[in-house]
Short mmCIF file of C-alpha atoms in Angstrom, two decimals:
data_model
loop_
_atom_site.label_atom_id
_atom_site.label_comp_id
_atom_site.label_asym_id
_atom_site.label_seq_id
_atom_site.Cartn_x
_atom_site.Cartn_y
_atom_site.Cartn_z
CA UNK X 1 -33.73 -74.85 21.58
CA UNK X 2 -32.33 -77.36 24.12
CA UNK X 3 -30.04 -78.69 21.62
CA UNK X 4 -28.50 -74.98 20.78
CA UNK X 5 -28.30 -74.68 24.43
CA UNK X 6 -26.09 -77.03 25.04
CA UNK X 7 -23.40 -75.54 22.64
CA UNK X 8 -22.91 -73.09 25.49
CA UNK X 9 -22.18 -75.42 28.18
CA UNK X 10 -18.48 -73.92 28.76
CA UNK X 11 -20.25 -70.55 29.38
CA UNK X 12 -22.27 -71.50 31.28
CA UNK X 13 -19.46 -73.46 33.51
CA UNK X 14 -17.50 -70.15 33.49
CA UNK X 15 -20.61 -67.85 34.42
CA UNK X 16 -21.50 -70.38 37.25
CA UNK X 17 -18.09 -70.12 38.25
CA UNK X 18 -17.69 -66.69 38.54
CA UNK X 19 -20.88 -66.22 41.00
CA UNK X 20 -19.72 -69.67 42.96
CA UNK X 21 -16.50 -67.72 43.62
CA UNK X 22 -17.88 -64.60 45.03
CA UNK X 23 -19.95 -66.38 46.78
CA UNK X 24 -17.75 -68.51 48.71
CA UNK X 25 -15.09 -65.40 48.88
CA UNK X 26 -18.16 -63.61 50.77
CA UNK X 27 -19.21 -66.61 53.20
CA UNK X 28 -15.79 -67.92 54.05
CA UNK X 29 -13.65 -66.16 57.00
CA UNK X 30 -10.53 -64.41 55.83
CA UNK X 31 -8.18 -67.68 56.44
CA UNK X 32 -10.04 -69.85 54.18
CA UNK X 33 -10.09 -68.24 50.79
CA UNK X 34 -8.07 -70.48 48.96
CA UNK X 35 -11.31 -72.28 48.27
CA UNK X 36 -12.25 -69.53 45.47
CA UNK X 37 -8.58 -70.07 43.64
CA UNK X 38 -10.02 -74.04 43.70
CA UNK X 39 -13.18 -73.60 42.67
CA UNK X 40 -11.80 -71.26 39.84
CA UNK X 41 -9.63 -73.56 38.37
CA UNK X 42 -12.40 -76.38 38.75
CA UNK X 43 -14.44 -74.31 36.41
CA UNK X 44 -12.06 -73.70 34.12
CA UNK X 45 -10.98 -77.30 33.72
CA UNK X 46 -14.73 -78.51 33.13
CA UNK X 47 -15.33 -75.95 30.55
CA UNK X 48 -12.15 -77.32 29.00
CA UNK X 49 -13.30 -80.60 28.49
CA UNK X 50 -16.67 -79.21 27.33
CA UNK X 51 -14.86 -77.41 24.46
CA UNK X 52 -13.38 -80.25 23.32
CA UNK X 53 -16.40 -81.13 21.59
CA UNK X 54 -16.68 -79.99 18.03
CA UNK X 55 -20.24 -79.61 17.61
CA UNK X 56 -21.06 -76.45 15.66
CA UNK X 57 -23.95 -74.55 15.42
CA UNK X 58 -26.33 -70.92 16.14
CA UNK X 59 -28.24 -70.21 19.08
CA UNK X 60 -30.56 -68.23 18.25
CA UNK X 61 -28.87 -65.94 15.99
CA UNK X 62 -27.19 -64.60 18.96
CA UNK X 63 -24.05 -66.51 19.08
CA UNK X 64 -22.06 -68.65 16.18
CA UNK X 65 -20.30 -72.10 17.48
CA UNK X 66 -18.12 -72.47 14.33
CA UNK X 67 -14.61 -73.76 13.64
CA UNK X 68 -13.85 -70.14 14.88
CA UNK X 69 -14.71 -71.03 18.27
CA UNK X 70 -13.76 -74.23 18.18
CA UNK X 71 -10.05 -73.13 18.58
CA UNK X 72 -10.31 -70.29 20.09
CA UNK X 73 -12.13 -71.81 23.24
CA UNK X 74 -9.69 -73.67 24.09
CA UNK X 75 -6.71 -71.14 23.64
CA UNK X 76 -8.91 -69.17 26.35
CA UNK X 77 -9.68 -71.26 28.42
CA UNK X 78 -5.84 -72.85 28.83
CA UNK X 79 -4.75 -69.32 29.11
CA UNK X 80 -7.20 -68.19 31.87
CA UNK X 81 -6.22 -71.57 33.62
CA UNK X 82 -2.49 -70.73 33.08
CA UNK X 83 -2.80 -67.14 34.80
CA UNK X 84 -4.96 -68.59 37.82
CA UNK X 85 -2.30 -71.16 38.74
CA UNK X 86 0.27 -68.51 38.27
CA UNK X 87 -1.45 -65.89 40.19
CA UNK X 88 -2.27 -68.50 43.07
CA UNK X 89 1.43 -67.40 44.74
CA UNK X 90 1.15 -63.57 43.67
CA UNK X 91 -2.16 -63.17 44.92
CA UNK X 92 -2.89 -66.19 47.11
CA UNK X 93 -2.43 -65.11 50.62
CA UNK X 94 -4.18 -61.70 49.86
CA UNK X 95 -7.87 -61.38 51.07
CA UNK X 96 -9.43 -60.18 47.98
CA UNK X 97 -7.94 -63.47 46.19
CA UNK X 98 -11.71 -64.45 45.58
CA UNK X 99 -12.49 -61.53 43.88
CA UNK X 100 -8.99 -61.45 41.79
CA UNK X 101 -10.36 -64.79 40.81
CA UNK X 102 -13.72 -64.01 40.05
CA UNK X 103 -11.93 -61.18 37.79
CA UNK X 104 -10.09 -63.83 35.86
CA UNK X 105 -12.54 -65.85 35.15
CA UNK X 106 -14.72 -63.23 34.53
CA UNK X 107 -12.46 -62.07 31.47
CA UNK X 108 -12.64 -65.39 30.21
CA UNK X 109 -15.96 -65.94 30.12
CA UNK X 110 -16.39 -62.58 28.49
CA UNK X 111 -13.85 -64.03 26.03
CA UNK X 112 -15.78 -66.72 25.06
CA UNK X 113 -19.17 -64.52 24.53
CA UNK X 114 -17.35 -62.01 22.45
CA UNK X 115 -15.67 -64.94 20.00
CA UNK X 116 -18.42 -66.35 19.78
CA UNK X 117 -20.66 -63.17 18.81
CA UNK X 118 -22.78 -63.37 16.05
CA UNK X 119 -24.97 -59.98 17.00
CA UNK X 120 -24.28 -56.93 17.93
CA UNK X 121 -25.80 -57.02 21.61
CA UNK X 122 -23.78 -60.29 22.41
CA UNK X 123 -20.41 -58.86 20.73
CA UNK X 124 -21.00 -55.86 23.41
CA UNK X 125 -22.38 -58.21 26.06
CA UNK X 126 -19.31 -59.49 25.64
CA UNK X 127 -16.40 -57.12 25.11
CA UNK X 128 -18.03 -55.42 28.26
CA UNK X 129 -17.43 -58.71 30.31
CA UNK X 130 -13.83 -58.54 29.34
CA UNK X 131 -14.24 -54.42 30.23
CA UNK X 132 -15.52 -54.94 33.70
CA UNK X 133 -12.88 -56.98 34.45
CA UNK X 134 -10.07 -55.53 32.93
CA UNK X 135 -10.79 -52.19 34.82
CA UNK X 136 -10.56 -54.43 38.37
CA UNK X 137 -7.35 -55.87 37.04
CA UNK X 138 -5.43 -52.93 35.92
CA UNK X 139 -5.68 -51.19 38.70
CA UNK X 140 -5.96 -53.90 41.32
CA UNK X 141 -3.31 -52.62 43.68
CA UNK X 142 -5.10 -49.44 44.49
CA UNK X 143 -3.16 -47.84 46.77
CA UNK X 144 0.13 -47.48 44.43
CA UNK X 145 0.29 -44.52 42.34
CA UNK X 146 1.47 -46.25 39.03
CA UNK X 147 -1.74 -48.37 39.79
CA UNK X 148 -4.49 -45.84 40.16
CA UNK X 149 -2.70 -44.38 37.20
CA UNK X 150 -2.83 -47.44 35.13
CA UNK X 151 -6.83 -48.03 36.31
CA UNK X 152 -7.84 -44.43 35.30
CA UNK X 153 -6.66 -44.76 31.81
CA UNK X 154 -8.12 -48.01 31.16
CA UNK X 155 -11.05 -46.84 31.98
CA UNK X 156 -11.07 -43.86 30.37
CA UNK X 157 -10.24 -45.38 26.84
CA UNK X 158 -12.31 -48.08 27.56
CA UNK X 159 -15.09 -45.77 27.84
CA UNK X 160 -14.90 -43.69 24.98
CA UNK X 161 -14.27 -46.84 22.85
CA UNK X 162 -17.19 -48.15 23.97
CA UNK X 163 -19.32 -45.29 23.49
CA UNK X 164 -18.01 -44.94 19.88
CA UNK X 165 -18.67 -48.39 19.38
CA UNK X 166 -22.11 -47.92 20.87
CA UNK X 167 -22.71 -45.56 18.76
CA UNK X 168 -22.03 -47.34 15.76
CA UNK X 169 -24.05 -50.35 16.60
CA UNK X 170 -27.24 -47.55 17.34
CA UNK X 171 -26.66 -46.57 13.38
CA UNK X 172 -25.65 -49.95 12.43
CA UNK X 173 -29.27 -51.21 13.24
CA UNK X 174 -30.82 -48.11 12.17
CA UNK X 175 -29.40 -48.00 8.48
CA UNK X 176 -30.11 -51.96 8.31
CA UNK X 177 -33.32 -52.99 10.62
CA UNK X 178 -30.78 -55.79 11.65
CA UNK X 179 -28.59 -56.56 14.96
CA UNK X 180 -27.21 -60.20 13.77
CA UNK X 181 -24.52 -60.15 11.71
CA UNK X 182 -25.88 -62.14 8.86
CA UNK X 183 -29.12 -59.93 8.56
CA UNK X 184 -26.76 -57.18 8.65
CA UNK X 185 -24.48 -58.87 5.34
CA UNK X 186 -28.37 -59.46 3.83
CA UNK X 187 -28.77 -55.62 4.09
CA UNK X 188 -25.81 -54.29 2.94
CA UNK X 189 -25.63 -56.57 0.13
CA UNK X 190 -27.74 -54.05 -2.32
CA UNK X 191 -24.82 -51.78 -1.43
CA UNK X 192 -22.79 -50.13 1.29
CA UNK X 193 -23.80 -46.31 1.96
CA UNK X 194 -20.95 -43.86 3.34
CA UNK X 195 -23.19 -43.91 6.59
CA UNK X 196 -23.60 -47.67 6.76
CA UNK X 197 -19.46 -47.91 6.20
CA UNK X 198 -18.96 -45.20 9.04
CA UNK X 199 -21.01 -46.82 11.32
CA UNK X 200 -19.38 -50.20 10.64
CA UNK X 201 -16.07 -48.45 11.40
CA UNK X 202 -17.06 -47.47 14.53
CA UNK X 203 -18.43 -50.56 15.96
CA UNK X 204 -14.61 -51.49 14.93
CA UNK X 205 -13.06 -49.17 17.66
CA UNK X 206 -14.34 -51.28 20.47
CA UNK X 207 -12.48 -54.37 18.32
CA UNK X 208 -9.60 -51.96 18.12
CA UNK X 209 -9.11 -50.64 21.65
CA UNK X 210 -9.16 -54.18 22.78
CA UNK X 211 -6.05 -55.08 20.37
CA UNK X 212 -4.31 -51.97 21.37
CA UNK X 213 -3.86 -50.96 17.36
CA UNK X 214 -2.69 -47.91 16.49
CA UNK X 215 -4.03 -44.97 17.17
CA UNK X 216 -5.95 -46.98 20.17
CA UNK X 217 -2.81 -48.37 21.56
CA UNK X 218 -1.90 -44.86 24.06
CA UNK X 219 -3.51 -46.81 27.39
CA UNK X 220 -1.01 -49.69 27.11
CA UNK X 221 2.19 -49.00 28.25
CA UNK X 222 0.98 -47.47 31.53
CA UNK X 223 -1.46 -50.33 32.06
CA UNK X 224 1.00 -52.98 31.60
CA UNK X 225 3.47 -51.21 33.87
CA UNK X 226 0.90 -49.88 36.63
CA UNK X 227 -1.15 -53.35 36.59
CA UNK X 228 0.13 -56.88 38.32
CA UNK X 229 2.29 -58.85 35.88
CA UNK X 230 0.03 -61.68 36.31
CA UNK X 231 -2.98 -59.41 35.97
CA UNK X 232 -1.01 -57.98 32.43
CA UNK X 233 -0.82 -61.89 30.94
CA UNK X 234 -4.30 -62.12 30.97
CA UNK X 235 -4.93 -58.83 29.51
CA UNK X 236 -2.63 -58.92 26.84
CA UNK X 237 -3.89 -62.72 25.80
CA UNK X 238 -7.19 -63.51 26.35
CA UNK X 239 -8.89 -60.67 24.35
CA UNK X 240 -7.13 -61.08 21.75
CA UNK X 241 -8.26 -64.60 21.08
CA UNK X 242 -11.73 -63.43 21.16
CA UNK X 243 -11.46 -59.89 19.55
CA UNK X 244 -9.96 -61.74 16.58
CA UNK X 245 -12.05 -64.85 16.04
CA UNK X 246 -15.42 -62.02 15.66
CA UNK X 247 -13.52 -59.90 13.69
CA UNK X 248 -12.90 -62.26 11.06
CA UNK X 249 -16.38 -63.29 11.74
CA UNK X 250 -17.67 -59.67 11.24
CA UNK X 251 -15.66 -58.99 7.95
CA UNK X 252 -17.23 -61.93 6.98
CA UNK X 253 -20.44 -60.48 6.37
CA UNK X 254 -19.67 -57.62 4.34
CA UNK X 255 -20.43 -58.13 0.75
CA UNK X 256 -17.29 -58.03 -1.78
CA UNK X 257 -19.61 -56.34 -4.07
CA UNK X 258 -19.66 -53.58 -1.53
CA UNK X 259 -16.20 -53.31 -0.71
CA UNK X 260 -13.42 -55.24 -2.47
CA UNK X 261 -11.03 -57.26 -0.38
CA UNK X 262 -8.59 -55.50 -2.10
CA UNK X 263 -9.26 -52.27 -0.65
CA UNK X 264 -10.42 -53.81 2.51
CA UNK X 265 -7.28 -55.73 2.98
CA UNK X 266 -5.40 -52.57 2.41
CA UNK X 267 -7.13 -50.63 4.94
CA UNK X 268 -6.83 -53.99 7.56
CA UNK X 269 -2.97 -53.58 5.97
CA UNK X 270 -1.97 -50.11 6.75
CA UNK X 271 -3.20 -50.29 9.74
CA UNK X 272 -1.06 -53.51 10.94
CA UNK X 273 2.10 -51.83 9.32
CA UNK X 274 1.34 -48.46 11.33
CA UNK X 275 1.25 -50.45 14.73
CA UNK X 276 4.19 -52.58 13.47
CA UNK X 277 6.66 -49.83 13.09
CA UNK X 278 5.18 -47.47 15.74
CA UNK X 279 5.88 -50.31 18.31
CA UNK X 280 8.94 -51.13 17.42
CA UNK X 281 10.46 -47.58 17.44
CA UNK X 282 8.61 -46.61 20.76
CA UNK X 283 10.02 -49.96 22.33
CA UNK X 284 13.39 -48.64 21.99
CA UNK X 285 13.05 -45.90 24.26
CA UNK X 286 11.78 -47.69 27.51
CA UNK X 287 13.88 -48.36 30.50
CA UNK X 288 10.94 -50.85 32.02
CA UNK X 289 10.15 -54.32 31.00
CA UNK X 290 7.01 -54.43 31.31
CA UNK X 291 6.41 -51.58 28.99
CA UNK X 292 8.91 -53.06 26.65
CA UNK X 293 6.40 -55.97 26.69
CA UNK X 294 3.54 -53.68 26.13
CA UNK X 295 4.68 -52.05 23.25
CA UNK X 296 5.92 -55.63 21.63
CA UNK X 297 1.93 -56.59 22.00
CA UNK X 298 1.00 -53.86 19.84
CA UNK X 299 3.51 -55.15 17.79
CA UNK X 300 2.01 -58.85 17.56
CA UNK X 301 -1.56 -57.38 17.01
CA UNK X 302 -0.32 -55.66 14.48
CA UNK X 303 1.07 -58.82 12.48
CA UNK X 304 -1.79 -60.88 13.69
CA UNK X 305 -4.16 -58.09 11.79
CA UNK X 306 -1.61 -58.59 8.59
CA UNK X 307 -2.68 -62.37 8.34
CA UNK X 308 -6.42 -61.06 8.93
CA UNK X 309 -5.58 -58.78 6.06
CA UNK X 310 -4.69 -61.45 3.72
CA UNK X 311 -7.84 -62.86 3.46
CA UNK X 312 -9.99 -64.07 2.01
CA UNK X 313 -8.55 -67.59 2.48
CA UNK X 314 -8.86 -70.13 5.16
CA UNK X 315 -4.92 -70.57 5.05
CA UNK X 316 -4.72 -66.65 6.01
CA UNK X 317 -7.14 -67.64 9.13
CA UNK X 318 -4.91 -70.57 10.23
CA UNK X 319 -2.02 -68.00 10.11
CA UNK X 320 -3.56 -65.79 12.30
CA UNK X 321 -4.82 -68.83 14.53
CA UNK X 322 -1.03 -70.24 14.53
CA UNK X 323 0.28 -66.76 15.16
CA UNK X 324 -1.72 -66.25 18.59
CA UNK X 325 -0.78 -69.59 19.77
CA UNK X 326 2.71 -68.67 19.31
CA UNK X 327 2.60 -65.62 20.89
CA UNK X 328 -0.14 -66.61 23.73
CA UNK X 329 2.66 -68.99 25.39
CA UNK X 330 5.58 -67.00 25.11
CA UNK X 331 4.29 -63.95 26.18
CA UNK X 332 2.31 -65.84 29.18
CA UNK X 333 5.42 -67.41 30.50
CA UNK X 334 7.38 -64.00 30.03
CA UNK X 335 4.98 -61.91 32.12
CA UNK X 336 5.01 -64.91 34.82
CA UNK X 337 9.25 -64.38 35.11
CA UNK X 338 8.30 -60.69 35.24
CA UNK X 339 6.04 -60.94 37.79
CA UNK X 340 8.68 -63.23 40.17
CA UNK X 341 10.96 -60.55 39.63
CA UNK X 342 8.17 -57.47 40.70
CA UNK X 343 7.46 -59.73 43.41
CA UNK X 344 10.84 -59.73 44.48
CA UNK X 345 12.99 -56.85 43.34
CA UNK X 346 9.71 -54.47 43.89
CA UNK X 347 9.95 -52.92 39.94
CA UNK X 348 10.44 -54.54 36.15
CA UNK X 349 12.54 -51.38 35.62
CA UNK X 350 15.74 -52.26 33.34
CA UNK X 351 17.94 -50.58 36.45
CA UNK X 352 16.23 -53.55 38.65
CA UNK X 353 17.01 -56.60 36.98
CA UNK X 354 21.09 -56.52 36.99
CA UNK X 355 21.89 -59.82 38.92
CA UNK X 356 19.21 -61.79 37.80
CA UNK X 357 21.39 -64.51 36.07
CA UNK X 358 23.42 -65.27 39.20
CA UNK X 359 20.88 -65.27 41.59
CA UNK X 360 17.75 -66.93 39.32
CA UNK X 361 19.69 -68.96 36.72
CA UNK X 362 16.72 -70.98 35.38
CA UNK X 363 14.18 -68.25 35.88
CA UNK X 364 16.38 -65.77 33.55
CA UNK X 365 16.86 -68.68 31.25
CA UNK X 366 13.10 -69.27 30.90
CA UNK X 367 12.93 -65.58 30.32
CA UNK X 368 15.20 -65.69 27.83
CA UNK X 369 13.39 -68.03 25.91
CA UNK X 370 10.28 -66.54 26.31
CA UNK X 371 11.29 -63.15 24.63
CA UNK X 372 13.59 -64.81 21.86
CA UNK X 373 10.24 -66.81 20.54
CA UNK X 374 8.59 -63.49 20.78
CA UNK X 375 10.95 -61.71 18.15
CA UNK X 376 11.22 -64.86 16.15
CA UNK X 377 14.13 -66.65 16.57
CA UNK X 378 14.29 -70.53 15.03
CA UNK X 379 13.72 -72.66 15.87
CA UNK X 380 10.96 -71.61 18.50
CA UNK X 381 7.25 -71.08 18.04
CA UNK X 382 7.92 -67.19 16.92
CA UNK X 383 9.78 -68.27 14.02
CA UNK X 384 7.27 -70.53 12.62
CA UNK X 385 4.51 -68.26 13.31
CA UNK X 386 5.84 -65.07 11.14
CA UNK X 387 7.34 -67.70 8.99
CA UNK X 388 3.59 -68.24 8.63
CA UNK X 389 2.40 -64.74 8.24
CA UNK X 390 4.98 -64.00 5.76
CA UNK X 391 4.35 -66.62 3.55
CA UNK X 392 0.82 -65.50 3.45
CA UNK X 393 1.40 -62.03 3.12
CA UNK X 394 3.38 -62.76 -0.20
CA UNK X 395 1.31 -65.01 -1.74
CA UNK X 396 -1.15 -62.33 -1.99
CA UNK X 397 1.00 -60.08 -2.79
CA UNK X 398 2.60 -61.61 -5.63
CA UNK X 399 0.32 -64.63 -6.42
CA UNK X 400 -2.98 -64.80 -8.70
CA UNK X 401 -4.35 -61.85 -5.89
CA UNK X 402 -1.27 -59.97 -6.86
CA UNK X 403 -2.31 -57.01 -4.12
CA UNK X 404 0.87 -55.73 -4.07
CA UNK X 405 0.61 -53.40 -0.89
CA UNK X 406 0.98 -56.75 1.18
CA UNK X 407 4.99 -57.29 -0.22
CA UNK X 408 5.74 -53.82 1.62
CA UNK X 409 3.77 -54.76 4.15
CA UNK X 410 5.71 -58.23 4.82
CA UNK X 411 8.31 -55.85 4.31
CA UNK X 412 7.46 -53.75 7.01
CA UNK X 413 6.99 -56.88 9.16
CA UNK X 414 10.49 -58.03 8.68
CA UNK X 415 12.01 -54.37 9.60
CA UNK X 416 9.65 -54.06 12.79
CA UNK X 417 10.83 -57.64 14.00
CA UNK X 418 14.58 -56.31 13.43
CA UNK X 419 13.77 -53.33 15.51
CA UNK X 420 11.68 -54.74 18.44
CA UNK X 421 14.49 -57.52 18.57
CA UNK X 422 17.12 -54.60 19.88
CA UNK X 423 14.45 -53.86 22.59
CA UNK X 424 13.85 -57.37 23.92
CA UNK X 425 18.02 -57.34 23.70
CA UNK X 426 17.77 -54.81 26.38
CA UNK X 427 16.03 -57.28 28.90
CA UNK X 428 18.00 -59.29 28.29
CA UNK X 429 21.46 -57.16 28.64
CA UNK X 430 20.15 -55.92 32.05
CA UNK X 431 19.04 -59.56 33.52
CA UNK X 432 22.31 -61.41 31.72
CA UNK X 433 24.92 -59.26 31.07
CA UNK X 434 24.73 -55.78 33.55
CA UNK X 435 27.58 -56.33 36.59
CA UNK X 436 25.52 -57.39 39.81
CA UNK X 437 24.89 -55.20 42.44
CA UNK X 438 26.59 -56.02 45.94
CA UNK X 439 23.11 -56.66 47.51
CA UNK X 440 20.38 -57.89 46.23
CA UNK X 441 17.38 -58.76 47.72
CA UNK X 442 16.28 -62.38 48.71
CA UNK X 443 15.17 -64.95 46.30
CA UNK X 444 11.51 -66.11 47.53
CA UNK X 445 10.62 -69.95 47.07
CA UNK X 446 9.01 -70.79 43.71
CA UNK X 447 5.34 -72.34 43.72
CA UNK X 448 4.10 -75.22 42.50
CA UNK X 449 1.57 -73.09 40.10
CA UNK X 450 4.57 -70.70 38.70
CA UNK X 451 6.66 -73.34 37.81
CA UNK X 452 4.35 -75.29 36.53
CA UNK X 453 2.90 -72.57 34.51
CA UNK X 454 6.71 -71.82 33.06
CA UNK X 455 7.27 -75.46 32.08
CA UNK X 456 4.62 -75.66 30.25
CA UNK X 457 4.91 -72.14 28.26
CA UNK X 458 8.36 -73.14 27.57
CA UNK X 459 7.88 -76.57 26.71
CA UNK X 460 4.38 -75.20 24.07
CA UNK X 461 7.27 -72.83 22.68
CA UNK X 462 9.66 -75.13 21.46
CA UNK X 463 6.65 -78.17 20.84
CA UNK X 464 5.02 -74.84 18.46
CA UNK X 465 8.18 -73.80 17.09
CA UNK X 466 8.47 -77.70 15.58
CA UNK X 467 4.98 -77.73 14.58
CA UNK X 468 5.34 -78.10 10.69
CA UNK X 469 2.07 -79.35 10.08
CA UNK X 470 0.41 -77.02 12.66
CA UNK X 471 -0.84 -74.83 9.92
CA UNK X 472 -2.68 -77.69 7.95
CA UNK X 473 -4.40 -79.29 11.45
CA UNK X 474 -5.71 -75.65 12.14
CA UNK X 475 -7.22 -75.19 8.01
CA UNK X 476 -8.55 -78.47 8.30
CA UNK X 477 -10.55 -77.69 11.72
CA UNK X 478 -11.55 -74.35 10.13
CA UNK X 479 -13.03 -76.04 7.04
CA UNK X 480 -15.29 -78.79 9.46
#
């Protein structure tokens, strides 16, 4: 038992973390909370190094250490270090700055429980982690309307996703005798009854609220408008790293002799293409930024839920894998030039960022970047990654699988990334093109943290987009 133990040691860094933070945020006077922000990142770091290790292994049927979590502990843990050093200047001279830490960190380490889930009380252990401190996040500055707004209907979605995926889990364990996912595949494996495959599906809303797919996508335009823009990057990356390392995990377990990957795939399919072209339309009618962005991550769960749908296939994973990392940096570093500009110009409205160029030359550059890896232009990390997705979604469309629902829906892919392309154009119209205004309002001093954050998204961008092996080094870590 002390062996499987110590496959949780990043964890258990994060968890200590999180209660060494609110602890010193309650002992120390109001002048001296930058301690917290230290301490935060310190934990972080350490669990960083800790999940470096490749061991693999169960503990106690409760959690899976596999090549799963192998890379995705990492990708959550860089992230959730990313958004504290970034958030140090947004939130830094604020006293609640412990607890905005202690919310970050939090996520994270609800991250890692729920990729790492092997049972059905840890996956809700975890996705409730993640929950909790999404809820704080969203609607963090309280007293603004759009705020309170954005709070409320996390919470409310979170809630009834949770209680459907509650629900599902109670029937789940009822119809099988089994909470652990591979006692579950043991059950199921003499067949899959309609009530066993309905229960299943709802244990997949929780999974599906925290992607924002379609139809469980209505919460995230408001939250990513109402909520910090530092607060938004790690609610629009961490979870999915986690959400999608168990759900590959989960589908995992259900028997093919149950239900075919071909009409599993299809369903996994039809829903990517849905939030594909849903996103991409909606995105044209916003006049905000931040809800452009919001809509565009719909968009990228979408396609990463394509590459989950052309399974089964470890090259289909590593797609997926690639995908995230792709989209993880460049969205990260675009929702940390957002949040310079909220800070500053008081809104990410489109009407608010005329001027940008000439007064923040580099900052609108970065930007730039940022949003033309996210639609996919070469030779950044965007480009490689649908590359990616594509390439998978046709070879089992027209290869020896030959399902060909996946060559519309790589279709579908390519006309969603034309469309959503027009919307990030708008950004960048407003910050690059739009006449300035006569007055503007004063550039604030860049921190250390922000522009070290932004050097290294945009640096991972073009490193990813160059990548050609990147594929292969993630299949091979898989297959360990």
């Amino acid at each position: 038992m002390d062996a499987q133990l110590s496959l949780l040691w990043p964890e258990a860094t994060l968890a200590a973390g999180v209660i060494a933070v609110l602890t010193v945020d309650l002992l120390l006077p109001a002048g001296r909370k930058s301690a917290a922000a230290l301490i935060g990142v310190a934990a972080c770091m350490i669990a960083a190094v800790m999940a470096i290790d490749p061991k693999t292994g169960s503990v106690a049927s409760m959690l899976s250490i596999d090549g799963l979590v192998v890379l995705a502990r990492p990708a959550i843990l860089l992230t959730t270090l990313l958004v504290l050093l970034a958030g140090r200047e947004e939130h830094g001279r604020d006293d609640d700055h412990g607890a905005w830490v202690a919310m970050i960190v939090g996520l994270g380490c609800g991250a890692l429980v729920t990729a790492a889930s092997a049972n059905l009380v840890t996956l809700l252990l975890g996705l409730e982690l993640m929950s909790l401190a999404g809820y704080a996040l969203a609607a963090w500055h309280g007293g603004d309307r759009k705020a309170a707004e954005a709070g409320m209907k996390y919470v409310l979605f979170g809630g009834v996703a949770t209680g459907l995926s509650l629900f599902g889990m109670s029937h789940v364990y009822g119809l099988t005798g089994h909470l652990d996912f591979a006692g579950i595949g043991e059950a199921l494996a003499n067949g899959l009854p309609v009530p066993a495959l309905a229960a299943l599906c709802l244990v997949g809303v929780g999974l599906a609220y925290k992607l924002a797919i379609v139809p469980f996508h209505f919460y995230a335009p408001d939250v990513y408008q109402g909520a910090p823009a530092i607060g938004v990057a790690a609610l629009a990356v961490i979870p999915k790293f986690a959400v999608v390392a168990v759900l590959i995990r989960g589908l995992s377990i259900i028997p093919s002799d149950a239900v075919p990957w071909s009409t599993l795939g299809g369903v996994l399919a039809a829903l990517a293409v849905v939030s594909l072209l849903v996103a991409a339309f909606t995105a044209l009618a916003q006049r905000d930024a931040k809800r452009i962005v919001a809509f565009s991550a719909i968009g990228h769960a979408g396609a990463v839920l394509l590459a989950v749908a052309s399974q089964p296939g470890v090259s289909a994973i590593a797609a997926a894998a690639f995908y995230l990392a792709a989209y993880a940096v460049a969205n990260v570093g675009a929702l940390v030039c957002l949040a310079v500009v909220e800070r500053e110009r008081g809104s990410c409205a489109l009407d608010s960022l005329p001027g940008l160029m000439r007064q923040r030359p580099w900052l609108t550059a970065a930007l730039c970047l940022f949003l033309f890896s996210l639609v996919g232009v070469p030779p950044l990390a965007g480009f490689l990654a649908k590359w990616g997705l594509l390439g998978e979604a046709l070879r089992v469309g027209l290869g020896e699988v030959n399902r060909g629902y996946m060559v519309w829906a790589a279709l579908a892919l390519l006309v969603s990334t034309a469309i959503s392309a027009w919307a990030y154009l708008l950004i960048v119209r407003a910050a690059v093109l739009a006449p300035a205004p006569d007055t503007q309002p004063a550039a604030q001093r860049l921190g250390a943290g922000t522009v070290s954050v932004l050097v290294f998204c945009a640096s991972a961008t073009v490193a990813i987009g160059v990548w050609l092996d990147g594929f292969a080094v993630i299949a091979k870590q898989l297959t360990r």
